[in-house]
């Protein structure tokens, strides 16, 4: 046996002898739809073949971190209901425009105008607010346009840096430089309404991106927004990607999609799946000639996710049902795409992963959503034998232990996310708990029989291998931070990085000031854990150098690439415009990059 193999087995044996560590608390399930999306991490790291006489070091594979963000609020925005332009000089070289708007602008500030449907000459203009005529209900600016009588029309005035559209930010992993920032579909502005002599300002409707994924090669991205519009973009030329390159496609009428996944199935090519709970269906979209809706597949009530991997025989749409009784996993067969078997799983299934060889699918059952005695013992993982298209005969369910907190109380584990550790034949399950105490990370062994199994074993079939010794065993339970939402494992299996959201101020009355988040770094070789703190105070996150050693905001998503020591980890936060970058050689913050809006999701194009 090779030394490396002995070392690996020793580490695994050590892990199996460790008692499961119970934490002192758990985490509340909030905003899961915002993070329910596939990792989309593409191909494995591939070495580059250098020329015989290279000049300098060999180049590295091109990888990008792709992040989407939402508008960061409207404090620097005024909704205009009317305007006029009056002559102040003759001939007309400078006139004064008066804008009716509830605003807090100061004299000397430069505002940008947009959103005018008829008087489009205003759109894109930057004007300087003057002191004359400035009040809480209007502002004035010197302009060069001809006089215009009082006109009732809606528009927007914004200070620099106010994000009105969702934004896509593409970062070069090798240098952490921003390559492009195309806008996503932003907001709609209804016309002002008039009652008698009173004109009421319209309320802008922000069309925020809600969920996002990449295809396995990292060459194309897909996201959904709050109006149910599906949009896609290519990454073949990330530097030149522009807003007009983002293609919008409409799903079925009145669709309220929950998430989006994409897989290249064994015989049907790349297919996009969009679960829609309101219609108990999964939309199938094709990329054959542009994105097009092919059909809506009927499944059990409240589908939330499609579990699969590239080249799989089939994938599975998981449905929560009523959230109290057992949910289901409906197999989606390929060639042609259709619904096959419906398999019972645990209570309230919420997420899942499939092994890269397509032999096993693991469905995370969140359990009863309440943090009550009735929810104890309902958290689990259902194991599906994909070739057999049914629950695994040897280990059909893996029970996830409840979590002990101070005072001898236990709360439900409430698993929410998982990732594969293919190097060690394991996968990790992130348990959110009750949302106000620390959660846990369960490390589960999932070996299958393989070519090293003696040929005398008639059950070791390459087309449908049986579970090996230790399959389904929880070999470690590691405490993490409060309200964990996502975990990402390095491709070398050495580390797992957990985004702990903490609690936002004003969300939980018991914690009016909130609880700061963090990133837990779990060493998968010895089950140790370290913590990188986060800070959300505005004074601490003014720019990239304000608090350089901490994560900014309350973390909500995380995506890791490469292995130790050359890997990087990208972290977004739902309440901060900066994305934090962690280097794996020191497991410390390297820098922060502005996304201009609040973080929704980050994914790297390749592991």
Coordinates of C-alpha atoms in Angstrom, one line a residue:
X1 CA 0.0 0.0 0.0
X2 CA 1.4 3.5 -0.9
X3 CA 2.3 5.8 2.0
X4 CA -0.3 8.3 0.9
X5 CA -2.9 5.6 1.0
X6 CA -1.8 4.6 4.5
X7 CA -1.9 8.2 5.6
X8 CA -5.4 8.6 4.3
X9 CA -6.7 5.5 5.9
X10 CA -5.0 6.4 9.2
X11 CA -6.8 9.8 9.0
X12 CA -10.1 8.2 8.3
X13 CA -9.6 5.6 11.0
X14 CA -8.7 8.3 13.5
X15 CA -11.8 10.2 12.5
X16 CA -14.0 7.1 13.0
X17 CA -12.7 6.7 16.5
X18 CA -13.6 10.2 17.4
X19 CA -16.9 10.6 19.2
X20 CA -19.4 12.9 17.5
X21 CA -19.1 16.3 18.9
X22 CA -22.3 18.0 19.8
X23 CA -22.5 21.7 19.7
X24 CA -24.1 24.2 22.1
X25 CA -26.7 25.3 19.6
X26 CA -28.4 25.7 16.2
X27 CA -29.8 27.8 13.5
X28 CA -33.1 29.3 12.2
X29 CA -34.1 28.5 8.6
X30 CA -34.5 31.8 6.8
X31 CA -34.0 32.9 3.2
X32 CA -33.1 29.5 1.9
X33 CA -34.5 30.2 -1.5
X34 CA -31.7 32.8 -2.0
X35 CA -29.1 30.2 -1.6
X36 CA -30.7 27.1 -3.1
X37 CA -28.7 26.8 -6.3
X38 CA -26.2 24.3 -7.6
X39 CA -22.5 24.7 -7.1
X40 CA -21.9 24.5 -10.9
X41 CA -18.2 24.0 -10.3
X42 CA -17.2 22.3 -13.5
X43 CA -14.2 20.3 -14.4
X44 CA -11.4 19.2 -12.1
X45 CA -8.2 21.2 -12.0
X46 CA -6.0 20.1 -14.9
X47 CA -2.2 20.7 -15.2
X48 CA -1.0 22.8 -18.2
X49 CA 1.5 21.2 -20.6
X50 CA 4.3 23.8 -21.0
X51 CA 6.4 24.4 -24.1
X52 CA 9.9 22.8 -24.3
X53 CA 11.6 26.1 -23.7
X54 CA 9.1 28.2 -21.8
X55 CA 9.7 31.8 -20.9
X56 CA 8.7 32.2 -17.3
X57 CA 6.3 29.9 -15.4
X58 CA 3.6 27.9 -17.1
X59 CA 0.2 29.5 -17.3
X60 CA -2.6 28.3 -15.1
X61 CA -6.1 27.3 -16.2
X62 CA -8.4 30.3 -16.5
X63 CA -11.0 30.4 -13.8
X64 CA -13.5 33.0 -12.7
X65 CA -15.5 33.8 -9.6
X66 CA -19.0 34.8 -10.8
X67 CA -21.1 36.8 -8.3
X68 CA -24.6 38.3 -8.5
X69 CA -25.8 41.2 -6.3
X70 CA -29.0 43.1 -5.6
X71 CA -29.6 46.8 -5.4
X72 CA -28.3 47.9 -2.0
X73 CA -31.3 50.1 -1.1
X74 CA -32.8 53.4 -2.0
X75 CA -31.6 56.1 0.5
X76 CA -29.8 57.9 -2.3
X77 CA -32.8 57.8 -4.7
X78 CA -35.6 60.3 -5.4
X79 CA -38.7 59.5 -7.4
X80 CA -39.5 62.4 -9.7
X81 CA -43.2 63.1 -10.4
X82 CA -42.9 66.2 -12.5
X83 CA -40.4 68.7 -14.0
X84 CA -40.2 72.0 -15.9
X85 CA -37.4 74.0 -17.6
X86 CA -37.4 77.8 -17.3
X87 CA -35.3 80.3 -19.3
X88 CA -32.7 82.2 -17.3
X89 CA -30.5 83.4 -20.2
X90 CA -31.0 84.5 -23.8
X91 CA -30.0 83.1 -26.1
X92 CA -30.7 79.7 -24.5
X93 CA -27.4 78.4 -23.3
X94 CA -28.2 77.7 -19.6
X95 CA -31.7 77.2 -18.2
X96 CA -32.9 75.9 -14.8
X97 CA -34.8 72.6 -14.5
X98 CA -37.1 72.2 -11.5
X99 CA -37.8 68.6 -10.5
X100 CA -40.7 67.7 -8.1
X101 CA -39.5 64.9 -5.9
X102 CA -39.3 63.9 -2.2
X103 CA -35.6 64.1 -1.7
X104 CA -32.7 64.7 0.7
X105 CA -30.2 66.0 -1.8
X106 CA -27.7 68.7 -0.9
X107 CA -26.5 71.6 -3.0
X108 CA -23.5 70.7 -5.0
X109 CA -24.3 67.0 -5.2
X110 CA -24.3 65.4 -8.7
X111 CA -27.3 63.2 -9.4
X112 CA -28.0 60.9 -12.4
X113 CA -31.4 60.9 -14.1
X114 CA -33.1 57.8 -15.4
X115 CA -36.4 56.0 -15.8
X116 CA -38.2 58.6 -18.0
X117 CA -40.5 56.9 -20.5
X118 CA -41.4 59.9 -22.7
X119 CA -38.8 62.6 -21.9
X120 CA -36.0 60.2 -22.7
X121 CA -33.5 63.0 -23.2
X122 CA -33.2 63.1 -19.4
X123 CA -32.0 59.5 -19.2
X124 CA -28.3 59.2 -18.4
X125 CA -27.9 62.9 -17.8
X126 CA -25.9 64.0 -14.7
X127 CA -26.9 67.3 -13.2
X128 CA -25.6 69.3 -10.2
X129 CA -28.1 70.2 -7.5
X130 CA -28.1 74.0 -6.9
X131 CA -29.1 75.8 -3.7
X132 CA -31.8 77.9 -5.3
X133 CA -35.2 76.3 -4.9
X134 CA -33.9 73.4 -3.0
X135 CA -36.4 71.8 -0.5
X136 CA -37.6 68.5 0.7
X137 CA -40.2 68.4 -2.2
X138 CA -38.1 69.6 -5.1
X139 CA -34.6 70.3 -6.4
X140 CA -33.2 72.4 -9.2
X141 CA -30.3 72.1 -11.6
X142 CA -28.8 74.2 -14.4
X143 CA -29.3 72.5 -17.8
X144 CA -28.8 73.3 -21.5
X145 CA -32.1 72.0 -22.7
X146 CA -34.8 74.3 -24.1
X147 CA -37.6 75.5 -21.9
X148 CA -40.4 73.0 -21.2
X149 CA -43.7 73.7 -19.4
X150 CA -44.6 71.8 -16.3
X151 CA -44.8 68.1 -17.2
X152 CA -46.1 65.3 -15.1
X153 CA -43.9 62.3 -15.7
X154 CA -42.1 59.8 -13.5
X155 CA -38.3 59.5 -13.4
X156 CA -35.5 58.8 -10.9
X157 CA -32.6 60.8 -9.6
X158 CA -29.8 58.9 -7.9
X159 CA -26.5 59.7 -6.3
X160 CA -23.3 58.0 -7.6
X161 CA -22.9 54.4 -6.4
X162 CA -26.7 53.8 -6.0
X163 CA -27.3 50.4 -7.6
X164 CA -30.7 50.3 -9.3
X165 CA -30.1 47.0 -11.2
X166 CA -29.0 43.6 -10.2
X167 CA -25.4 43.2 -11.1
X168 CA -23.2 40.4 -12.4
X169 CA -19.5 40.7 -11.3
X170 CA -16.9 38.5 -13.0
X171 CA -13.5 38.2 -11.2
X172 CA -10.3 36.6 -12.5
X173 CA -9.3 34.1 -9.9
X174 CA -5.6 34.4 -10.7
X175 CA -5.4 38.1 -9.9
X176 CA -8.7 38.9 -8.2
X177 CA -9.3 41.6 -10.7
X178 CA -12.8 42.6 -11.9
X179 CA -13.2 41.8 -15.6
X180 CA -16.8 43.0 -16.2
X181 CA -19.9 44.1 -14.4
X182 CA -22.9 43.9 -16.7
X183 CA -26.3 44.9 -15.3
X184 CA -29.2 42.4 -14.9
X185 CA -32.8 43.4 -15.4
X186 CA -33.3 46.2 -12.8
X187 CA -36.5 48.0 -11.8
X188 CA -39.7 49.1 -13.3
X189 CA -41.2 52.6 -12.6
X190 CA -45.0 53.0 -12.9
X191 CA -46.4 56.3 -14.0
X192 CA -47.3 58.8 -11.2
X193 CA -51.0 58.8 -10.2
X194 CA -53.1 62.0 -9.8
X195 CA -56.0 62.4 -7.4
X196 CA -57.6 65.8 -7.9
X197 CA -54.7 68.3 -7.7
X198 CA -52.3 65.9 -5.9
X199 CA -49.7 63.9 -7.8
X200 CA -48.5 60.7 -6.0
X201 CA -45.0 59.5 -6.6
X202 CA -44.8 55.9 -8.0
X203 CA -43.0 53.3 -6.0
X204 CA -40.1 51.7 -7.9
X205 CA -40.3 47.9 -8.2
X206 CA -36.9 46.3 -7.9
X207 CA -36.5 43.2 -9.9
X208 CA -33.9 41.4 -7.9
X209 CA -32.0 38.2 -9.0
X210 CA -32.9 35.5 -6.5
X211 CA -31.0 32.4 -7.5
X212 CA -28.1 31.5 -9.8
X213 CA -26.1 28.6 -11.2
X214 CA -23.4 27.8 -13.8
X215 CA -23.2 24.8 -16.1
X216 CA -20.6 22.1 -15.3
X217 CA -18.0 23.6 -17.6
X218 CA -18.4 27.1 -16.2
X219 CA -19.1 28.4 -19.7
X220 CA -22.6 29.6 -19.2
X221 CA -24.7 31.0 -16.3
X222 CA -28.4 31.0 -15.5
X223 CA -30.4 33.0 -13.0
X224 CA -33.9 33.8 -12.0
X225 CA -35.3 37.1 -10.8
X226 CA -38.2 38.0 -8.5
X227 CA -40.6 38.3 -11.4
X228 CA -39.9 34.8 -12.5
X229 CA -37.9 35.8 -15.5
X230 CA -35.2 33.4 -16.6
X231 CA -31.9 34.9 -17.9
X232 CA -28.7 33.4 -19.2
X233 CA -25.3 34.6 -20.2
X234 CA -22.1 33.1 -21.8
X235 CA -18.6 33.3 -20.3
X236 CA -16.5 32.7 -23.3
X237 CA -15.5 36.3 -23.3
X238 CA -15.9 37.5 -19.7
X239 CA -14.0 40.7 -20.3
X240 CA -16.3 41.8 -23.1
X241 CA -19.6 40.6 -21.5
X242 CA -22.1 43.5 -21.7
X243 CA -25.7 44.0 -20.4
X244 CA -27.1 43.4 -23.9
X245 CA -25.4 40.0 -24.0
X246 CA -27.6 38.8 -21.1
X247 CA -30.7 37.0 -22.7
X248 CA -34.1 37.1 -21.0
X249 CA -36.5 34.2 -21.4
X250 CA -40.0 34.0 -19.9
X251 CA -41.2 30.9 -18.1
X252 CA -44.8 29.7 -18.0
X253 CA -47.4 32.4 -17.1
X254 CA -47.6 33.2 -13.4
X255 CA -44.6 30.9 -12.6
X256 CA -42.9 31.5 -9.3
X257 CA -39.7 29.5 -9.7
X258 CA -37.7 28.4 -6.7
X259 CA -34.3 27.4 -8.0
X260 CA -32.5 26.5 -11.2
X261 CA -30.2 23.6 -12.0
X262 CA -28.5 22.4 -15.2
X263 CA -27.0 19.0 -16.1
X264 CA -25.6 17.3 -19.3
X265 CA -27.5 14.1 -19.2
X266 CA -26.3 10.8 -20.7
X267 CA -28.3 11.0 -24.0
X268 CA -30.1 14.4 -24.1
X269 CA -27.3 16.9 -23.7
X270 CA -27.5 20.0 -21.5
X271 CA -30.9 20.5 -19.9
X272 CA -32.0 23.2 -17.5
X273 CA -34.5 22.4 -14.8
X274 CA -36.5 25.0 -12.9
X275 CA -38.7 23.7 -10.0
X276 CA -41.9 25.8 -9.6
X277 CA -43.7 25.1 -6.3
X278 CA -46.8 27.1 -7.2
X279 CA -47.6 24.8 -10.1
X280 CA -46.2 21.5 -8.7
X281 CA -44.0 21.2 -11.8
X282 CA -40.4 21.3 -13.0
X283 CA -39.8 23.3 -16.2
X284 CA -37.5 21.7 -18.7
X285 CA -35.5 24.2 -20.9
X286 CA -33.2 23.3 -23.7
X287 CA -30.0 25.0 -24.9
X288 CA -30.0 23.4 -28.3
X289 CA -30.8 26.6 -30.2
X290 CA -31.0 29.3 -27.6
X291 CA -32.9 28.8 -24.3
X292 CA -36.4 27.5 -24.9
X293 CA -39.1 26.1 -22.7
X294 CA -39.7 22.5 -23.8
X295 CA -42.3 21.2 -21.2
X296 CA -43.5 21.4 -17.7
X297 CA -43.1 18.1 -15.8
X298 CA -45.8 17.4 -13.2
X299 CA -44.4 16.3 -9.8
X300 CA -45.6 16.2 -6.2
X301 CA -46.5 19.5 -4.5
X302 CA -43.8 22.0 -3.6
X303 CA -40.8 20.9 -5.7
X304 CA -37.7 22.8 -4.6
X305 CA -34.6 21.3 -6.2
X306 CA -33.4 18.9 -8.9
X307 CA -30.5 16.6 -7.8
X308 CA -28.1 15.2 -10.4
X309 CA -24.7 15.2 -12.0
X310 CA -23.4 15.3 -15.6
X311 CA -23.8 12.0 -17.6
X312 CA -26.2 10.6 -15.0
X313 CA -28.8 8.0 -16.1
X314 CA -31.4 10.1 -14.4
X315 CA -31.8 13.1 -12.0
X316 CA -34.3 13.6 -9.2
X317 CA -36.9 16.4 -8.5
X318 CA -37.4 16.6 -4.7
X319 CA -40.8 17.8 -3.5
X320 CA -41.6 18.9 0.1
X321 CA -45.3 18.1 0.1
X322 CA -46.9 19.7 3.1
X323 CA -43.6 19.9 5.0
X324 CA -44.8 17.7 7.9
X325 CA -45.3 14.3 6.2
X326 CA -42.6 12.6 4.1
X327 CA -41.6 14.2 0.8
X328 CA -40.7 12.5 -2.5
X329 CA -38.0 12.3 -5.1
X330 CA -39.3 11.9 -8.6
X331 CA -36.9 10.4 -11.1
X332 CA -36.5 12.4 -14.3
X333 CA -35.5 10.0 -17.1
X334 CA -33.6 11.1 -20.2
X335 CA -34.2 10.2 -23.8
X336 CA -36.9 11.4 -23.7
X337 CA -37.1 13.6 -20.6
X338 CA -40.0 12.2 -18.6
X339 CA -41.0 11.4 -15.0
X340 CA -40.3 7.8 -13.9
X341 CA -40.4 6.4 -10.4
X342 CA -41.5 8.5 -7.4
X343 CA -39.5 7.5 -4.3
X344 CA -40.5 8.4 -0.7
X345 CA -37.8 10.3 1.2
X346 CA -37.8 12.0 4.6
X347 CA -39.7 15.0 6.0
X348 CA -39.3 18.3 4.2
X349 CA -36.5 17.5 1.7
X350 CA -34.6 20.7 0.9
X351 CA -31.4 19.9 -1.0
X352 CA -29.3 17.1 -2.4
X353 CA -26.1 16.0 -4.1
X354 CA -25.3 13.1 -6.4
X355 CA -21.9 11.4 -6.6
X356 CA -19.8 12.3 -9.6
X357 CA -20.1 8.7 -10.9
X358 CA -23.9 8.9 -10.8
X359 CA -24.3 5.9 -8.5
X360 CA -25.8 7.5 -5.4
X361 CA -28.0 10.5 -4.7
X362 CA -28.2 11.9 -1.1
X363 CA -31.4 13.9 -0.3
X364 CA -31.2 16.2 2.7
X365 CA -34.4 16.1 4.8
X366 CA -34.7 19.2 6.8
X367 CA -37.3 17.7 9.1
X368 CA -40.1 19.4 10.8
X369 CA -39.4 23.1 10.4
X370 CA -40.5 24.0 14.0
X371 CA -37.9 24.1 16.8
X372 CA -40.1 22.0 19.0
X373 CA -40.0 18.5 20.6
X374 CA -42.1 17.3 17.6
X375 CA -39.2 18.2 15.3
X376 CA -36.6 16.2 17.2
X377 CA -35.3 13.2 15.4
X378 CA -36.9 14.2 12.0
X379 CA -33.6 15.4 10.3
X380 CA -32.0 12.8 8.0
X381 CA -30.5 12.0 4.7
X382 CA -32.2 9.6 2.3
X383 CA -29.9 7.5 0.1
X384 CA -31.0 6.6 -3.5
X385 CA -29.3 3.9 -5.5
X386 CA -29.5 5.7 -8.9
X387 CA -28.9 2.7 -11.2
X388 CA -31.6 0.7 -9.4
X389 CA -33.8 3.9 -9.2
X390 CA -34.9 3.2 -5.6
X391 CA -33.8 3.7 -2.0
X392 CA -30.5 2.0 -1.2
X393 CA -31.2 -1.5 0.1
X394 CA -28.4 -1.5 2.7
X395 CA -28.5 2.1 3.9
X396 CA -31.7 3.8 2.9
X397 CA -31.6 6.5 5.6
X398 CA -28.8 8.3 7.6
X399 CA -30.2 9.8 10.8
X400 CA -28.6 13.2 11.5
X401 CA -28.3 13.7 15.3
X402 CA -30.1 16.5 17.1
X403 CA -27.8 19.1 18.6
X404 CA -27.3 19.7 22.3
X405 CA -27.3 23.2 23.6
X406 CA -26.7 24.7 27.1
X407 CA -28.9 23.5 29.9
X408 CA -29.2 20.0 28.6
X409 CA -31.7 20.9 25.8
X410 CA -31.5 19.6 22.3
X411 CA -32.8 21.1 19.1
X412 CA -33.4 19.6 15.6
X413 CA -30.3 19.4 13.3
X414 CA -32.2 20.9 10.3
X415 CA -29.7 20.1 7.5
X416 CA -29.6 22.7 4.7
X417 CA -26.6 22.1 2.5
X418 CA -24.0 19.5 1.5
X419 CA -20.9 19.0 -0.6
X420 CA -18.9 16.1 -1.8
X421 CA -15.4 15.1 -0.7
X422 CA -14.5 12.7 -3.5
X423 CA -10.9 12.3 -2.4
X424 CA -11.9 10.7 1.0
X425 CA -15.1 9.1 -0.3
X426 CA -17.1 11.2 2.0
X427 CA -19.7 14.0 1.9
X428 CA -20.4 16.8 4.4
X429 CA -23.8 17.8 5.6
X430 CA -24.3 21.3 7.1
X431 CA -26.9 21.5 9.9
X432 CA -28.4 24.8 10.6
X433 CA -30.0 24.0 14.0
X434 CA -32.4 26.6 15.5
X435 CA -30.8 29.7 14.1
X436 CA -29.6 31.2 17.3
X437 CA -27.1 28.6 18.5
X438 CA -24.1 27.2 16.6
X439 CA -24.8 24.6 14.0
X440 CA -22.8 21.5 13.1
X441 CA -21.1 19.9 10.1
X442 CA -21.6 16.1 9.8
X443 CA -18.9 14.2 8.0
X444 CA -20.3 11.0 6.4
X445 CA -18.4 8.1 4.9
X446 CA -19.8 6.9 1.5
X447 CA -17.4 4.3 0.0
X448 CA -18.7 1.9 -2.7
X449 CA -17.0 -1.3 -3.8
X450 CA -14.5 -0.7 -6.6
X451 CA -11.9 -2.3 -8.8
X452 CA -9.7 -3.0 -5.7
X453 CA -12.4 -5.3 -4.3
X454 CA -11.5 -9.0 -4.7
X455 CA -13.0 -10.5 -7.9
X456 CA -14.6 -13.2 -5.8
X457 CA -17.1 -10.6 -4.6
X458 CA -20.0 -11.2 -7.1
X459 CA -21.8 -8.0 -5.8
X460 CA -19.2 -5.6 -7.0
X461 CA -20.7 -4.7 -10.3
X462 CA -19.2 -1.7 -12.1
X463 CA -22.7 -0.7 -13.4
X464 CA -24.2 -0.9 -9.9
X465 CA -21.6 -1.2 -7.1
X466 CA -22.8 -2.1 -3.6
X467 CA -22.0 -0.1 -0.5
X468 CA -18.6 -0.8 1.0
X469 CA -17.9 -1.2 4.7
X470 CA -18.6 2.0 6.6
X471 CA -21.0 3.4 4.1
X472 CA -23.4 5.9 5.7
X473 CA -21.4 6.1 8.9
X474 CA -21.1 9.6 10.5
X475 CA -17.3 9.8 11.2
X476 CA -17.3 13.3 12.6
X477 CA -19.6 16.0 13.9
X478 CA -18.0 19.4 14.0
X479 CA -19.4 22.6 15.7
X480 CA -19.6 25.6 13.4
X481 CA -21.1 29.1 13.7
X482 CA -24.5 30.5 14.3
X483 CA -27.1 30.1 11.4
X484 CA -24.8 28.3 8.9
X485 CA -26.2 28.4 5.3
X486 CA -23.6 26.9 2.9
X487 CA -20.5 24.8 2.8
X488 CA -17.8 24.3 0.1
X489 CA -15.1 21.7 0.1
X490 CA -11.7 22.1 -1.5
X491 CA -11.1 19.7 -4.4
X492 CA -8.2 18.0 -2.5
X493 CA -10.5 17.1 0.4
X494 CA -8.4 19.0 3.0
X495 CA -10.7 21.7 4.1
X496 CA -14.4 22.6 4.2
X497 CA -15.5 26.3 4.5
X498 CA -18.8 27.1 6.1
X499 CA -20.6 30.5 5.7
X500 CA -22.3 31.3 9.1
X501 CA -24.9 34.0 8.7
X502 CA -25.4 34.9 12.3
X503 CA -28.5 37.0 12.9
X504 CA -29.2 40.3 11.2
X505 CA -30.2 43.2 13.5
X506 CA -33.9 43.6 13.9
X507 CA -34.8 40.1 12.7
X508 CA -35.0 38.3 16.0
X509 CA -36.5 40.2 18.9
X510 CA -34.5 38.2 21.4
X511 CA -31.3 39.6 19.7
X512 CA -32.2 43.1 18.7
X513 CA -28.6 43.9 17.7
X514 CA -28.2 40.7 15.9
X515 CA -25.3 38.2 16.1
X516 CA -22.2 38.7 13.9
X517 CA -21.5 36.0 11.3
X518 CA -18.3 34.1 10.6
X519 CA -16.6 31.6 8.3
X520 CA -15.7 28.2 9.9
X521 CA -12.7 26.4 8.5
X522 CA -13.0 22.7 9.1
X523 CA -9.9 20.5 8.6
X524 CA -11.3 17.3 7.1
X525 CA -8.1 15.3 7.9
X526 CA -8.2 15.8 11.7
X527 CA -11.7 17.3 12.4
X528 CA -10.3 20.5 13.8
X529 CA -12.0 23.9 13.3
X530 CA -10.9 27.5 13.2
X531 CA -13.0 30.6 12.8
X532 CA -12.6 33.7 10.6
X533 CA -14.7 36.5 12.2
X534 CA -17.0 38.7 10.3
X535 CA -18.0 42.3 10.9
X536 CA -21.2 44.1 9.7
X537 CA -20.9 47.5 11.3
X538 CA -21.0 50.2 8.5
X539 CA -18.0 51.9 10.1
X540 CA -16.0 48.7 9.8
X541 CA -16.7 48.0 6.2
X542 CA -16.3 51.4 4.6
X543 CA -13.7 50.2 2.1
X544 CA -11.4 47.2 1.4
X545 CA -8.9 48.3 4.1
X546 CA -11.2 49.3 6.9
X547 CA -11.1 45.8 8.6
X548 CA -8.7 43.8 6.4
X549 CA -8.6 40.6 8.5
X550 CA -12.4 40.0 8.8
X551 CA -15.2 38.9 6.5
X552 CA -17.6 41.7 5.7
X553 CA -21.3 41.5 6.5
X554 CA -23.3 38.4 7.5
X555 CA -22.1 35.7 5.1
X556 CA -24.7 33.8 3.0
X557 CA -22.8 31.9 0.3
X558 CA -19.3 30.5 -0.2
X559 CA -17.5 28.9 -3.1
X560 CA -14.0 27.3 -2.9
X561 CA -11.6 26.6 -5.7
X562 CA -8.4 24.5 -6.1
X563 CA -6.7 22.9 -3.1
X564 CA -4.4 23.8 -0.3
X565 CA -2.1 25.8 -0.4
X566 CA -3.0 27.6 -3.6
X567 CA -6.8 27.7 -3.2
X568 CA -9.1 30.6 -2.8
X569 CA -12.5 30.9 -1.1
X570 CA -15.1 33.5 -2.1
X571 CA -17.7 34.7 0.4
X572 CA -20.7 37.0 -0.2
X573 CA -23.0 38.6 2.4
X574 CA -26.7 39.5 2.1
X575 CA -26.2 42.8 3.9
X576 CA -22.9 44.0 2.4
X577 CA -21.6 45.0 -1.0
X578 CA -18.2 43.5 -0.6
X579 CA -17.2 40.0 -1.5
X580 CA -14.4 38.6 0.8
X581 CA -11.6 36.5 -0.6
X582 CA -9.8 34.0 1.7
X583 CA -6.5 32.3 0.8
X584 CA -6.2 28.7 1.8
X585 CA -2.5 28.6 2.6
X586 CA -3.1 30.8 5.7
X587 CA -6.9 30.5 6.0
X588 CA -7.0 34.2 6.3
X589 CA -8.7 37.1 4.5
X590 CA -6.7 38.2 1.5
X591 CA -8.9 41.1 0.2
X592 CA -12.4 42.4 -0.4
X593 CA -14.0 43.2 -3.8
X594 CA -16.9 45.5 -4.2
X595 CA -20.0 44.0 -5.9
X596 CA -21.7 47.4 -5.7
X597 CA -24.9 45.7 -4.4
X598 CA -25.8 43.2 -1.7
X599 CA -24.4 39.7 -2.3
X600 CA -26.8 37.0 -3.6
X601 CA -24.5 34.2 -4.7
X602 CA -21.0 33.5 -5.8
X603 CA -19.8 30.4 -7.8
X604 CA -16.4 29.6 -9.2
X605 CA -16.3 28.3 -12.8
X606 CA -14.1 25.3 -11.9
X607 CA -13.1 23.5 -8.7

